[in-house]
């Protein structure tokens, strides 16, 4: 299989830039999710660090195709440890390195988050616009849940 390198084309005004600042972390997530959705990929949380006072100091979000599928060997080890093996699904992970990292900062006493790292190169094709409705970011709870009767 041929190796693919895809740099999503998108409006420069809406593309994340290292050094870009956000007040609450939620605005940073929302900004990156809008970018990811518009370009054609899903995201997931990779990791975070918190200070002793509970403030998130670092947060990383990756393309949902980052990493690789678990091996059958790992399943066997878990089974011997007493864990049950869940139903196997096809993995869409392909080792994509696209990611973004946010770091906490405080400027003149005003807290915020800054983009410290942004990797935009994917090793897979983006989801085409006619199929984006099936992406995880497009599927909302209201679509899948039945309204509760009072």
PDB file of N, CA, C and O in Angstrom, residues 38-92:
ATOM      1  N   UNK A  38     -14.639  20.558   9.536  1.00  0.00           N
ATOM      2  CA  UNK A  38     -14.668  21.179   8.213  1.00  0.00           C
ATOM      3  C   UNK A  38     -13.684  20.521   7.252  1.00  0.00           C
ATOM      4  O   UNK A  38     -13.957  20.385   6.059  1.00  0.00           O
ATOM      5  N   UNK A  39     -12.544  20.083   7.779  1.00  0.00           N
ATOM      6  CA  UNK A  39     -11.515  19.469   6.949  1.00  0.00           C
ATOM      7  C   UNK A  39     -11.853  18.017   6.637  1.00  0.00           C
ATOM      8  O   UNK A  39     -11.572  17.530   5.545  1.00  0.00           O
ATOM      9  N   UNK A  40     -12.447  17.294   7.612  1.00  0.00           N
ATOM     10  CA  UNK A  40     -12.866  15.919   7.359  1.00  0.00           C
ATOM     11  C   UNK A  40     -12.186  14.856   8.197  1.00  0.00           C
ATOM     12  O   UNK A  40     -11.871  13.790   7.694  1.00  0.00           O
ATOM     13  N   UNK A  41     -11.961  15.131   9.485  1.00  0.00           N
ATOM     14  CA  UNK A  41     -11.457  14.094  10.384  1.00  0.00           C
ATOM     15  C   UNK A  41     -12.030  14.277  11.774  1.00  0.00           C
ATOM     16  O   UNK A  41     -12.493  15.354  12.126  1.00  0.00           O
ATOM     17  N   UNK A  42     -12.037  13.195  12.546  1.00  0.00           N
ATOM     18  CA  UNK A  42     -12.507  13.222  13.933  1.00  0.00           C
ATOM     19  C   UNK A  42     -11.316  13.363  14.862  1.00  0.00           C
ATOM     20  O   UNK A  42     -10.189  13.023  14.501  1.00  0.00           O
ATOM     21  N   UNK A  43     -11.578  13.810  16.077  1.00  0.00           N
ATOM     22  CA  UNK A  43     -10.516  13.981  17.067  1.00  0.00           C
ATOM     23  C   UNK A  43     -10.839  13.198  18.327  1.00  0.00           C
ATOM     24  O   UNK A  43     -11.968  12.775  18.539  1.00  0.00           O
ATOM     25  N   UNK A  44      -9.809  13.018  19.143  1.00  0.00           N
ATOM     26  CA  UNK A  44     -10.001  12.444  20.479  1.00  0.00           C
ATOM     27  C   UNK A  44      -8.911  12.955  21.390  1.00  0.00           C
ATOM     28  O   UNK A  44      -7.839  13.355  20.943  1.00  0.00           O
ATOM     29  N   UNK A  45      -9.198  12.948  22.680  1.00  0.00           N
ATOM     30  CA  UNK A  45      -8.247  13.404  23.688  1.00  0.00           C
ATOM     31  C   UNK A  45      -7.087  12.415  23.771  1.00  0.00           C
ATOM     32  O   UNK A  45      -7.300  11.204  23.805  1.00  0.00           O
ATOM     33  N   UNK A  46      -5.874  12.922  23.803  1.00  0.00           N
ATOM     34  CA  UNK A  46      -4.700  12.067  23.938  1.00  0.00           C
ATOM     35  C   UNK A  46      -4.204  12.063  25.381  1.00  0.00           C
ATOM     36  O   UNK A  46      -3.899  11.032  25.934  1.00  0.00           O
ATOM     37  N   UNK A  47      -4.116  13.229  25.987  1.00  0.00           N
ATOM     38  CA  UNK A  47      -3.621  13.292  27.354  1.00  0.00           C
ATOM     39  C   UNK A  47      -3.732  14.690  27.904  1.00  0.00           C
ATOM     40  O   UNK A  47      -3.982  15.654  27.176  1.00  0.00           O
ATOM     41  N   UNK A  48      -3.539  14.782  29.225  1.00  0.00           N
ATOM     42  CA  UNK A  48      -3.577  16.081  29.869  1.00  0.00           C
ATOM     43  C   UNK A  48      -2.783  16.035  31.159  1.00  0.00           C
ATOM     44  O   UNK A  48      -2.531  14.963  31.701  1.00  0.00           O
ATOM     45  N   UNK A  49      -2.383  17.197  31.621  1.00  0.00           N
ATOM     46  CA  UNK A  49      -1.692  17.322  32.913  1.00  0.00           C
ATOM     47  C   UNK A  49      -2.397  18.391  33.716  1.00  0.00           C
ATOM     48  O   UNK A  49      -2.806  19.417  33.182  1.00  0.00           O
ATOM     49  N   UNK A  50      -2.513  18.120  35.010  1.00  0.00           N
ATOM     50  CA  UNK A  50      -3.125  19.093  35.909  1.00  0.00           C
ATOM     51  C   UNK A  50      -2.134  19.465  36.998  1.00  0.00           C
ATOM     52  O   UNK A  50      -1.357  18.628  37.453  1.00  0.00           O
ATOM     53  N   UNK A  51      -2.197  20.712  37.448  1.00  0.00           N
ATOM     54  CA  UNK A  51      -1.380  21.179  38.562  1.00  0.00           C
ATOM     55  C   UNK A  51      -2.025  20.719  39.862  1.00  0.00           C
ATOM     56  O   UNK A  51      -3.166  20.224  39.877  1.00  0.00           O
ATOM     57  N   UNK A  52      -1.313  20.902  40.963  1.00  0.00           N
ATOM     58  CA  UNK A  52      -1.823  20.498  42.280  1.00  0.00           C
ATOM     59  C   UNK A  52      -3.136  21.203  42.625  1.00  0.00           C
ATOM     60  O   UNK A  52      -3.984  20.636  43.318  1.00  0.00           O
ATOM     61  N   UNK A  53      -3.318  22.416  42.115  1.00  0.00           N
ATOM     62  CA  UNK A  53      -4.549  23.162  42.406  1.00  0.00           C
ATOM     63  C   UNK A  53      -5.705  22.782  41.482  1.00  0.00           C
ATOM     64  O   UNK A  53      -6.784  23.366  41.558  1.00  0.00           O
ATOM     65  N   UNK A  54      -5.494  21.802  40.592  1.00  0.00           N
ATOM     66  CA  UNK A  54      -6.565  21.310  39.731  1.00  0.00           C
ATOM     67  C   UNK A  54      -6.668  21.989  38.378  1.00  0.00           C
ATOM     68  O   UNK A  54      -7.513  21.630  37.561  1.00  0.00           O
ATOM     69  N   UNK A  55      -5.815  22.971  38.112  1.00  0.00           N
ATOM     70  CA  UNK A  55      -5.839  23.667  36.825  1.00  0.00           C
ATOM     71  C   UNK A  55      -5.154  22.804  35.767  1.00  0.00           C
ATOM     72  O   UNK A  55      -4.066  22.279  35.981  1.00  0.00           O
ATOM     73  N   UNK A  56      -5.817  22.641  34.624  1.00  0.00           N
ATOM     74  CA  UNK A  56      -5.233  21.897  33.515  1.00  0.00           C
ATOM     75  C   UNK A  56      -4.107  22.732  32.929  1.00  0.00           C
ATOM     76  O   UNK A  56      -4.334  23.846  32.466  1.00  0.00           O
ATOM     77  N   UNK A  57      -2.879  22.196  32.959  1.00  0.00           N
ATOM     78  CA  UNK A  57      -1.717  22.940  32.472  1.00  0.00           C
ATOM     79  C   UNK A  57      -1.322  22.561  31.051  1.00  0.00           C
ATOM     80  O   UNK A  57      -0.627  23.311  30.382  1.00  0.00           O
ATOM     81  N   UNK A  58      -1.731  21.395  30.605  1.00  0.00           N
ATOM     82  CA  UNK A  58      -1.379  20.927  29.264  1.00  0.00           C
ATOM     83  C   UNK A  58      -2.463  19.978  28.787  1.00  0.00           C
ATOM     84  O   UNK A  58      -2.966  19.174  29.548  1.00  0.00           O
ATOM     85  N   UNK A  59      -2.824  20.071  27.521  1.00  0.00           N
ATOM     86  CA  UNK A  59      -3.876  19.221  26.970  1.00  0.00           C
ATOM     87  C   UNK A  59      -3.533  18.907  25.515  1.00  0.00           C
ATOM     88  O   UNK A  59      -3.158  19.804  24.765  1.00  0.00           O
ATOM     89  N   UNK A  60      -3.658  17.655  25.129  1.00  0.00           N
ATOM     90  CA  UNK A  60      -3.326  17.241  23.772  1.00  0.00           C
ATOM     91  C   UNK A  60      -4.513  16.531  23.130  1.00  0.00           C
ATOM     92  O   UNK A  60      -5.148  15.680  23.751  1.00  0.00           O
ATOM     93  N   UNK A  61      -4.797  16.901  21.891  1.00  0.00           N
ATOM     94  CA  UNK A  61      -5.870  16.296  21.108  1.00  0.00           C
ATOM     95  C   UNK A  61      -5.237  15.749  19.830  1.00  0.00           C
ATOM     96  O   UNK A  61      -4.385  16.404  19.226  1.00  0.00           O
ATOM     97  N   UNK A  62      -5.647  14.538  19.434  1.00  0.00           N
ATOM     98  CA  UNK A  62      -5.066  13.897  18.253  1.00  0.00           C
ATOM     99  C   UNK A  62      -6.160  13.515  17.260  1.00  0.00           C
ATOM    100  O   UNK A  62      -7.338  13.467  17.600  1.00  0.00           O
ATOM    101  N   UNK A  63      -5.754  13.211  16.061  1.00  0.00           N
ATOM    102  CA  UNK A  63      -6.648  12.644  15.055  1.00  0.00           C
ATOM    103  C   UNK A  63      -7.114  11.290  15.589  1.00  0.00           C
ATOM    104  O   UNK A  63      -6.323  10.552  16.183  1.00  0.00           O
ATOM    105  N   UNK A  64      -8.379  10.946  15.391  1.00  0.00           N
ATOM    106  CA  UNK A  64      -8.864   9.682  15.951  1.00  0.00           C
ATOM    107  C   UNK A  64      -8.254   8.462  15.268  1.00  0.00           C
ATOM    108  O   UNK A  64      -8.432   7.345  15.721  1.00  0.00           O
ATOM    109  N   UNK A  65      -7.480   8.662  14.208  1.00  0.00           N
ATOM    110  CA  UNK A  65      -6.817   7.536  13.550  1.00  0.00           C
ATOM    111  C   UNK A  65      -5.361   7.400  14.012  1.00  0.00           C
ATOM    112  O   UNK A  65      -4.590   6.648  13.448  1.00  0.00           O
ATOM    113  N   UNK A  66      -4.990   8.122  15.072  1.00  0.00           N
ATOM    114  CA  UNK A  66      -3.656   8.027  15.662  1.00  0.00           C
ATOM    115  C   UNK A  66      -3.516   6.677  16.350  1.00  0.00           C
ATOM    116  O   UNK A  66      -4.488   6.109  16.834  1.00  0.00           O
ATOM    117  N   UNK A  67      -2.306   6.145  16.396  1.00  0.00           N
ATOM    118  CA  UNK A  67      -2.065   4.881  17.087  1.00  0.00           C
ATOM    119  C   UNK A  67      -2.282   3.687  16.184  1.00  0.00           C
ATOM    120  O   UNK A  67      -2.384   3.802  14.968  1.00  0.00           O
ATOM    121  N   UNK A  68      -2.335   2.526  16.817  1.00  0.00           N
ATOM    122  CA  UNK A  68      -2.531   1.295  16.053  1.00  0.00           C
ATOM    123  C   UNK A  68      -3.460   0.360  16.805  1.00  0.00           C
ATOM    124  O   UNK A  68      -3.679   0.508  18.005  1.00  0.00           O
ATOM    125  N   UNK A  69      -3.963  -0.594  16.081  1.00  0.00           N
ATOM    126  CA  UNK A  69      -4.882  -1.580  16.640  1.00  0.00           C
ATOM    127  C   UNK A  69      -4.158  -2.457  17.661  1.00  0.00           C
ATOM    128  O   UNK A  69      -2.985  -2.781  17.497  1.00  0.00           O
ATOM    129  N   UNK A  70      -4.857  -2.835  18.712  1.00  0.00           N
ATOM    130  CA  UNK A  70      -4.279  -3.759  19.692  1.00  0.00           C
ATOM    131  C   UNK A  70      -4.037  -5.112  19.043  1.00  0.00           C
ATOM    132  O   UNK A  70      -4.811  -5.570  18.216  1.00  0.00           O
ATOM    133  N   UNK A  71      -2.989  -5.751  19.479  1.00  0.00           N
ATOM    134  CA  UNK A  71      -2.675  -7.065  18.921  1.00  0.00           C
ATOM    135  C   UNK A  71      -3.443  -8.156  19.664  1.00  0.00           C
ATOM    136  O   UNK A  71      -3.918  -7.963  20.783  1.00  0.00           O
ATOM    137  N   UNK A  72      -3.551  -9.318  19.051  1.00  0.00           N
ATOM    138  CA  UNK A  72      -4.192 -10.462  19.704  1.00  0.00           C
ATOM    139  C   UNK A  72      -3.400 -10.898  20.923  1.00  0.00           C
ATOM    140  O   UNK A  72      -3.959 -11.442  21.870  1.00  0.00           O
ATOM    141  N   UNK A  73      -2.086 -10.647  20.903  1.00  0.00           N
ATOM    142  CA  UNK A  73      -1.233 -10.975  22.041  1.00  0.00           C
ATOM    143  C   UNK A  73      -1.681 -10.221  23.283  1.00  0.00           C
ATOM    144  O   UNK A  73      -1.761 -10.786  24.367  1.00  0.00           O
ATOM    145  N   UNK A  74      -1.961  -8.915  23.133  1.00  0.00           N
ATOM    146  CA  UNK A  74      -2.439  -8.100  24.253  1.00  0.00           C
ATOM    147  C   UNK A  74      -3.768  -8.635  24.774  1.00  0.00           C
ATOM    148  O   UNK A  74      -4.009  -8.651  25.973  1.00  0.00           O
ATOM    149  N   UNK A  75      -4.643  -9.070  23.866  1.00  0.00           N
ATOM    150  CA  UNK A  75      -5.923  -9.639  24.283  1.00  0.00           C
ATOM    151  C   UNK A  75      -5.712 -10.895  25.119  1.00  0.00           C
ATOM    152  O   UNK A  75      -6.390 -11.110  26.122  1.00  0.00           O
ATOM    153  N   UNK A  76      -4.766 -11.735  24.710  1.00  0.00           N
ATOM    154  CA  UNK A  76      -4.477 -12.962  25.452  1.00  0.00           C
ATOM    155  C   UNK A  76      -3.962 -12.654  26.851  1.00  0.00           C
ATOM    156  O   UNK A  76      -4.356 -13.292  27.830  1.00  0.00           O
ATOM    157  N   UNK A  77      -3.089 -11.669  26.976  1.00  0.00           N
ATOM    158  CA  UNK A  77      -2.564 -11.276  28.294  1.00  0.00           C
ATOM    159  C   UNK A  77      -3.693 -10.771  29.168  1.00  0.00           C
ATOM    160  O   UNK A  77      -3.809 -11.131  30.340  1.00  0.00           O
ATOM    161  N   UNK A  78      -4.565  -9.934  28.618  1.00  0.00           N
ATOM    162  CA  UNK A  78      -5.697  -9.416  29.386  1.00  0.00           C
ATOM    163  C   UNK A  78      -6.647 -10.533  29.800  1.00  0.00           C
ATOM    164  O   UNK A  78      -7.177 -10.528  30.909  1.00  0.00           O
ATOM    165  N   UNK A  79      -6.870 -11.506  28.921  1.00  0.00           N
ATOM    166  CA  UNK A  79      -7.760 -12.624  29.233  1.00  0.00           C
ATOM    167  C   UNK A  79      -7.196 -13.446  30.390  1.00  0.00           C
ATOM    168  O   UNK A  79      -7.932 -13.869  31.290  1.00  0.00           O
ATOM    169  N   UNK A  80      -5.884 -13.661  30.398  1.00  0.00           N
ATOM    170  CA  UNK A  80      -5.259 -14.405  31.493  1.00  0.00           C
ATOM    171  C   UNK A  80      -5.318 -13.628  32.807  1.00  0.00           C
ATOM    172  O   UNK A  80      -5.297 -14.211  33.880  1.00  0.00           O
ATOM    173  N   UNK A  81      -5.390 -12.299  32.725  1.00  0.00           N
ATOM    174  CA  UNK A  81      -5.462 -11.464  33.925  1.00  0.00           C
ATOM    175  C   UNK A  81      -6.878 -11.366  34.476  1.00  0.00           C
ATOM    176  O   UNK A  81      -7.096 -10.714  35.485  1.00  0.00           O
ATOM    177  N   UNK A  82      -7.842 -11.958  33.798  1.00  0.00           N
ATOM    178  CA  UNK A  82      -9.218 -11.937  34.273  1.00  0.00           C
ATOM    179  C   UNK A  82     -10.116 -10.941  33.579  1.00  0.00           C
ATOM    180  O   UNK A  82     -11.293 -10.834  33.903  1.00  0.00           O
ATOM    181  N   UNK A  83      -9.580 -10.178  32.629  1.00  0.00           N
ATOM    182  CA  UNK A  83     -10.402  -9.233  31.890  1.00  0.00           C
ATOM    183  C   UNK A  83     -11.132  -9.970  30.779  1.00  0.00           C
ATOM    184  O   UNK A  83     -10.607 -10.893  30.181  1.00  0.00           O
ATOM    185  N   UNK A  84     -12.346  -9.548  30.521  1.00  0.00           N
ATOM    186  CA  UNK A  84     -13.092 -10.169  29.431  1.00  0.00           C
ATOM    187  C   UNK A  84     -12.743  -9.475  28.117  1.00  0.00           C
ATOM    188  O   UNK A  84     -12.477  -8.280  28.090  1.00  0.00           O
ATOM    189  N   UNK A  85     -12.751 -10.222  27.046  1.00  0.00           N
ATOM    190  CA  UNK A  85     -12.457  -9.667  25.733  1.00  0.00           C
ATOM    191  C   UNK A  85     -13.768  -9.212  25.112  1.00  0.00           C
ATOM    192  O   UNK A  85     -14.711  -9.978  24.994  1.00  0.00           O
ATOM    193  N   UNK A  86     -13.797  -7.930  24.776  1.00  0.00           N
ATOM    194  CA  UNK A  86     -14.996  -7.377  24.161  1.00  0.00           C
ATOM    195  C   UNK A  86     -15.049  -7.755  22.687  1.00  0.00           C
ATOM    196  O   UNK A  86     -14.073  -8.207  22.109  1.00  0.00           O
ATOM    197  N   UNK A  87     -16.208  -7.548  22.114  1.00  0.00           N
ATOM    198  CA  UNK A  87     -16.395  -7.828  20.691  1.00  0.00           C
ATOM    199  C   UNK A  87     -15.369  -7.054  19.876  1.00  0.00           C
ATOM    200  O   UNK A  87     -15.140  -5.872  20.084  1.00  0.00           O
ATOM    201  N   UNK A  88     -14.744  -7.736  18.951  1.00  0.00           N
ATOM    202  CA  UNK A  88     -13.724  -7.112  18.109  1.00  0.00           C
ATOM    203  C   UNK A  88     -14.383  -6.311  16.995  1.00  0.00           C
ATOM    204  O   UNK A  88     -15.301  -6.772  16.346  1.00  0.00           O
ATOM    205  N   UNK A  89     -13.906  -5.117  16.799  1.00  0.00           N
ATOM    206  CA  UNK A  89     -14.357  -4.277  15.701  1.00  0.00           C
ATOM    207  C   UNK A  89     -13.158  -3.981  14.811  1.00  0.00           C
ATOM    208  O   UNK A  89     -12.021  -4.005  15.283  1.00  0.00           O
ATOM    209  N   UNK A  90     -13.413  -3.652  13.584  1.00  0.00           N
ATOM    210  CA  UNK A  90     -12.327  -3.250  12.708  1.00  0.00           C
ATOM    211  C   UNK A  90     -11.746  -1.933  13.213  1.00  0.00           C
ATOM    212  O   UNK A  90     -12.480  -1.033  13.590  1.00  0.00           O
ATOM    213  N   UNK A  91     -10.450  -1.852  13.233  1.00  0.00           N
ATOM    214  CA  UNK A  91      -9.789  -0.636  13.682  1.00  0.00           C
ATOM    215  C   UNK A  91      -9.538   0.277  12.490  1.00  0.00           C
ATOM    216  O   UNK A  91      -9.122  -0.169  11.427  1.00  0.00           O
ATOM    217  N   UNK A  92      -9.798   1.554  12.679  1.00  0.00           N
ATOM    218  CA  UNK A  92      -9.535   2.530  11.634  1.00  0.00           C
ATOM    219  C   UNK A  92      -8.216   3.253  11.899  1.00  0.00           C
ATOM    220  O   UNK A  92      -7.851   4.168  11.184  1.00  0.00           O
TER     221      UNK A  92
END
